[in-house]
């Protein structure tokens, strides 16, 4: 059973701090990794994708990938109360002999940014 | 922007009713998915489709069926609604996979279904 694991939280950080969200996955051959943000009562929204080892930065968000450790993380710099949401990690799992793949989602980490 | 439109935001249905949830995407995506999301259980895949007329069972297909007659439309059918199908239902679409790499999914706004 392919799995994606996240701490459920809640993770509480003060406004202006760095929030660090972590995710581990079980399938060694996964090649595509995503972070989604989900506000309460809303649907998930894609905020970051990463395909290569290392860091990828987009504004206040940085995704980090380490395929050897099967670990992906999301850093949010200068956290704002508007960042308070549940963050879902998603990893692609290939099927149909490698011709297609589906995303496997973690259960999410709830982030709370306190003013 | 890709738009994935779910026909209803809130639905209340009676036990035993046949329920149709519609999803339409406007970006020519190959792949479409239906999930349900419940507190503490995360997103659970019900059915998915990689092409018109194609459908595959996900992790929890029991009590559900799907239809994909056109590329842009993927319908979820609850054959005989039960109270344990009360949930948030999310449709998603994607370009799929190329060279072993996947595109991300775009989700619709969701349908909160209550079965009474």
Short mmCIF file of N, CA and C in Angstrom, two decimals, chain B residues 21-64:
data_model
loop_
_atom_site.label_atom_id
_atom_site.label_comp_id
_atom_site.label_asym_id
_atom_site.label_seq_id
_atom_site.Cartn_x
_atom_site.Cartn_y
_atom_site.Cartn_z
N UNK B 21 -24.15 13.62 -9.29
CA UNK B 21 -23.26 14.76 -9.10
C UNK B 21 -22.50 14.97 -10.40
N UNK B 22 -22.60 16.20 -10.90
CA UNK B 22 -22.00 16.49 -12.21
C UNK B 22 -20.73 17.32 -12.06
N UNK B 23 -19.79 17.07 -12.95
CA UNK B 23 -18.52 17.79 -12.95
C UNK B 23 -18.13 18.08 -14.39
N UNK B 24 -17.80 19.33 -14.67
CA UNK B 24 -17.41 19.72 -16.02
C UNK B 24 -16.11 20.51 -15.93
N UNK B 25 -15.14 20.17 -16.81
CA UNK B 25 -13.90 20.94 -16.87
C UNK B 25 -13.75 21.52 -18.28
N UNK B 26 -13.07 22.68 -18.35
CA UNK B 26 -13.03 23.42 -19.62
C UNK B 26 -11.64 23.51 -20.22
N UNK B 27 -10.69 22.64 -19.78
CA UNK B 27 -9.32 22.77 -20.28
C UNK B 27 -8.85 21.53 -21.02
N UNK B 28 -9.75 20.73 -21.52
CA UNK B 28 -9.38 19.58 -22.34
C UNK B 28 -8.50 18.58 -21.58
N UNK B 29 -8.72 18.48 -20.29
CA UNK B 29 -7.95 17.52 -19.49
C UNK B 29 -8.35 16.09 -19.82
N UNK B 30 -7.35 15.21 -19.86
CA UNK B 30 -7.61 13.80 -20.13
C UNK B 30 -8.22 13.10 -18.91
N UNK B 31 -7.67 13.40 -17.76
CA UNK B 31 -7.98 12.62 -16.55
C UNK B 31 -8.95 13.36 -15.64
N UNK B 32 -9.89 12.59 -15.11
CA UNK B 32 -10.85 13.16 -14.16
C UNK B 32 -11.04 12.20 -13.01
N UNK B 33 -11.35 12.76 -11.84
CA UNK B 33 -11.37 11.99 -10.61
C UNK B 33 -12.55 12.42 -9.74
N UNK B 34 -13.07 11.49 -8.96
CA UNK B 34 -14.03 11.80 -7.90
C UNK B 34 -13.48 11.33 -6.57
N UNK B 35 -13.49 12.25 -5.58
CA UNK B 35 -13.07 11.96 -4.22
C UNK B 35 -14.23 12.29 -3.27
N UNK B 36 -14.16 11.67 -2.11
CA UNK B 36 -14.93 12.18 -0.99
C UNK B 36 -13.95 12.53 0.13
N UNK B 37 -14.34 13.53 0.91
CA UNK B 37 -13.46 13.98 1.98
C UNK B 37 -14.26 14.04 3.27
N UNK B 38 -13.78 13.33 4.27
CA UNK B 38 -14.42 13.28 5.58
C UNK B 38 -13.39 13.61 6.64
N UNK B 39 -13.82 14.26 7.72
CA UNK B 39 -12.87 14.64 8.79
C UNK B 39 -12.09 13.44 9.30
N UNK B 40 -10.78 13.60 9.37
CA UNK B 40 -9.92 12.55 9.89
C UNK B 40 -9.58 11.45 8.90
N UNK B 41 -10.29 11.41 7.77
CA UNK B 41 -10.05 10.34 6.78
C UNK B 41 -9.36 10.85 5.53
N UNK B 42 -9.27 12.15 5.38
CA UNK B 42 -8.59 12.70 4.22
C UNK B 42 -9.38 12.52 2.93
N UNK B 43 -8.69 12.67 1.82
CA UNK B 43 -9.30 12.49 0.51
C UNK B 43 -9.27 11.00 0.15
N UNK B 44 -10.42 10.48 -0.20
CA UNK B 44 -10.49 9.08 -0.60
C UNK B 44 -11.02 9.00 -2.03
N UNK B 45 -10.30 8.27 -2.87
CA UNK B 45 -10.61 8.19 -4.30
C UNK B 45 -11.75 7.19 -4.53
N UNK B 46 -12.78 7.67 -5.22
CA UNK B 46 -13.96 6.82 -5.48
C UNK B 46 -13.82 6.16 -6.85
N UNK B 47 -13.69 6.97 -7.87
CA UNK B 47 -13.52 6.50 -9.25
C UNK B 47 -12.65 7.50 -9.99
N UNK B 48 -12.04 7.01 -11.07
CA UNK B 48 -11.31 7.90 -11.94
C UNK B 48 -11.44 7.45 -13.39
N UNK B 49 -11.04 8.36 -14.28
CA UNK B 49 -11.16 8.09 -15.72
C UNK B 49 -10.00 8.75 -16.45
N UNK B 50 -9.36 7.98 -17.35
CA UNK B 50 -8.26 8.52 -18.14
C UNK B 50 -8.69 8.89 -19.55
N UNK B 51 -9.95 8.58 -19.90
CA UNK B 51 -10.39 8.85 -21.27
C UNK B 51 -11.90 8.73 -21.32
N UNK B 52 -12.47 9.24 -22.38
CA UNK B 52 -13.92 9.10 -22.59
C UNK B 52 -14.29 7.62 -22.57
N UNK B 53 -15.39 7.33 -21.93
CA UNK B 53 -15.95 5.97 -21.83
C UNK B 53 -15.11 5.05 -20.96
N UNK B 54 -14.02 5.53 -20.43
CA UNK B 54 -13.15 4.72 -19.58
C UNK B 54 -13.39 5.08 -18.13
N UNK B 55 -13.44 4.08 -17.26
CA UNK B 55 -13.59 4.33 -15.84
C UNK B 55 -12.87 3.24 -15.07
N UNK B 56 -12.34 3.63 -13.93
CA UNK B 56 -11.64 2.69 -13.08
C UNK B 56 -12.06 2.91 -11.63
N UNK B 57 -12.17 1.85 -10.88
CA UNK B 57 -12.50 1.96 -9.47
C UNK B 57 -11.31 2.50 -8.70
N UNK B 58 -11.63 3.36 -7.74
CA UNK B 58 -10.63 3.82 -6.81
C UNK B 58 -10.62 2.98 -5.57
N UNK B 59 -10.40 3.62 -4.44
CA UNK B 59 -10.27 2.89 -3.18
C UNK B 59 -11.61 2.54 -2.53
N UNK B 60 -12.64 3.34 -2.81
CA UNK B 60 -13.94 3.13 -2.14
C UNK B 60 -15.09 3.23 -3.15
N UNK B 61 -15.18 2.35 -4.14
CA UNK B 61 -16.20 2.48 -5.16
C UNK B 61 -17.59 1.96 -4.78
N UNK B 62 -17.68 1.24 -3.68
CA UNK B 62 -18.94 0.58 -3.34
C UNK B 62 -20.05 1.60 -3.13
N UNK B 63 -21.16 1.37 -3.80
CA UNK B 63 -22.32 2.24 -3.67
C UNK B 63 -22.32 3.39 -4.67
N UNK B 64 -21.29 3.45 -5.51
CA UNK B 64 -21.14 4.53 -6.48
C UNK B 64 -20.96 3.95 -7.88
#
